[in-house]
């Protein structure tokens, strides 16, 4: 009991430190994880296991950070930003909508983190070019990435976990979760318009200046651009075909990064100096803390209570899984939530086998994990990476600023998912 009390105090203290910005996020999560180790909630083996079990996320991030770094040196992001801005003639709301749709489509077939690493620099550049606050651009893309990841089996790591545990195929996700992703994108765009879009005004002078820009001047290193394009294309093909070739996202990402730095003749020091180590250490600390919460059996206790309360009530059980998993996701992240709740469903689903469609539970978990990932900064790796990229560009996004918009979008889309589940499966 004393360990549970200490663990909860540490966990919520870390949240408080991050919310109030008293300590940078990476130090807060590392301190929380290390305190849990020092007091005995986790041991060294637990801590190392927690990190090693999620090394794919860390190595995927490192690989993509290196690739994006080299791609950015070519000026192609500036080129793409100018082209996109000219396509919508400098109209800010149309620009946000176009970027959101591109982000959602990419996230449906690529890793969300990869997508946001590519799109964040573009949106920040465009916002600065139009002399607008980058926040509406960044936050819309983050929401779009998490929603887009819901559409397919390969769109988000949580989907892969759910697919494996529920024995669900690519087409099943496409026909069952994609409709909610499309409707959720419509809701997101409507919210962006009423909250930000209709108030965005860009002087005609700036619009005219954008239309006059020569995008070709932004391309600085054509040779590196060709090399990066070939490697990056191969990496993306590897991501898409990973279910068939089974090499792993981390191996594909790192392979592309190392081949590219060797071909581009870059020294290790200049590359590693630009890796976002603060993001990586944030995750390392967070993984240790999640392991501590798992050791305290808090989530399992809630799961057992859920099974007891909903016994025999199919509709209540499905809806409870949706909202409870969304709540868990906002605290421990969507990957950890999917991995944990899927084990609960393994016990729970057979008891409802003859009452309703048992697959509804897996779709409920999918909706809760992906859409719930928009609630807080901790909801998904995508959120953390985007916030880090924004801070690097001078756009600080704190916990409450993210929650104010993300929580609103999450609530609306989860309500939509609940109605969808009720109409289609109950």
Steps between C-alpha positions, in 0.01 A plus 500: 500500500783740588665433162174577320468829689861599425461401134185709455658799677807479275288460186276797573794709624668452163181611328487806725860592422437472126165680507641793699821492295710505818734235357554414132303189393806275441635568850156459659437154351859386565477611866163322533633177349817507707312567827278201426818294457668638814199430727459148362184528289713383209848350504782554252389201295143637482631842391723355228223263387252789477743686274607196297137400431451837331838538334322486164343839576834652608701366205222589258512855633880522478503368144229736381653798681826443310323457165284808552808700607678422174187548290448843661853604394394470135235772536224269378277591797515866402427401139197292603378775734507760221323266256224418751453868593478598134249222430253655748609854405619577853158449665588379854195283573517323163868446568433337838232276344734389220783426745259313730373278218853425378604417858199270556554315171871453569427383856262234370785326319814619680605521861342804670834617638655490153211703363518770766879524468449576131197730528586708809793687340285580195211640705729710720670646194165587344366659818811717531482595132141618551590660837250280683516306827631148415292339778174447300706343221695267731209394720277430197769279348548310828127433524495401131791258547330320789164491319658389171684221682161359601404425139719194434684212663841657425403859583604493865701264727188454712318361196771240445468389865120482478517319165737239642309446826156498335612306192371776271609565141574814295162505322311456827657818637433681173129414505445545874724785620557707184141639493549645849836646395337678203215639713745602774708695248185689397433583867860613548493732198167652613648572845815651352290731286281630785782527756787623281427509127238773481720733706810455285564801285800533271563832322473489122856626487625179667285282275637679192854459630446123540360470148813673368744269680719277284487160669796368298732742681433316826672182376858522627664161442356311198744210542406442865134541409521218243686276748254578779200450269618151400576393859185654640284334233655163582435559872135586434458191280656298782247645748207416274625146428616428855207267567627281217881535527494509883825694545364744758444876478807578712738295282357653182526854640854460635620326184377789288657757734842334512514437124407863439763650735768277345399592144476869597845476668389651830704469818335328800552805723307744279214252468471398865518862616169560325311193629221613735632324808250679726213320325674164533572547871140610555388163365760303698377654825138452400553132417652443846204671668249295299678184612463617860125553455475152344688346795253660739216317315291817490384448142427130557293587806293742292469236227371238745249752635387576145438132426298465822286812439423430134445125527223408255448861380652500152426862401618639835819292483592617148439867583693466827801357315494799260499769768712320758774427246486866390553603862791259542650620172503862616717396796720209392495545121315311227758226446515403869120523523443275198750244630343498848127517418536239224599252774186594695292447184657156459319400819195720454397429137421125533238577767301701241550259208132405470354841587644723224777540243821445703704703249319813617723493810813522285359790298408670828860461619624635166278809527593560864873465433528707181241770571588509870858571394388856425401580860843584646860547392576155644229327294733395218859520382374724219392766751833505680699522176280780364525702822878457490520611136281802575713602799811479285339747259404739779135390541457381858205267562435429869281228650188714543527660157510154342224362725265793436475421129594130500252415776218668307579312178544171687165536679310573178665224298460245782132592523476446124676162535259400780196576284662311210564194720145505635337533157719247323563226756226510763 
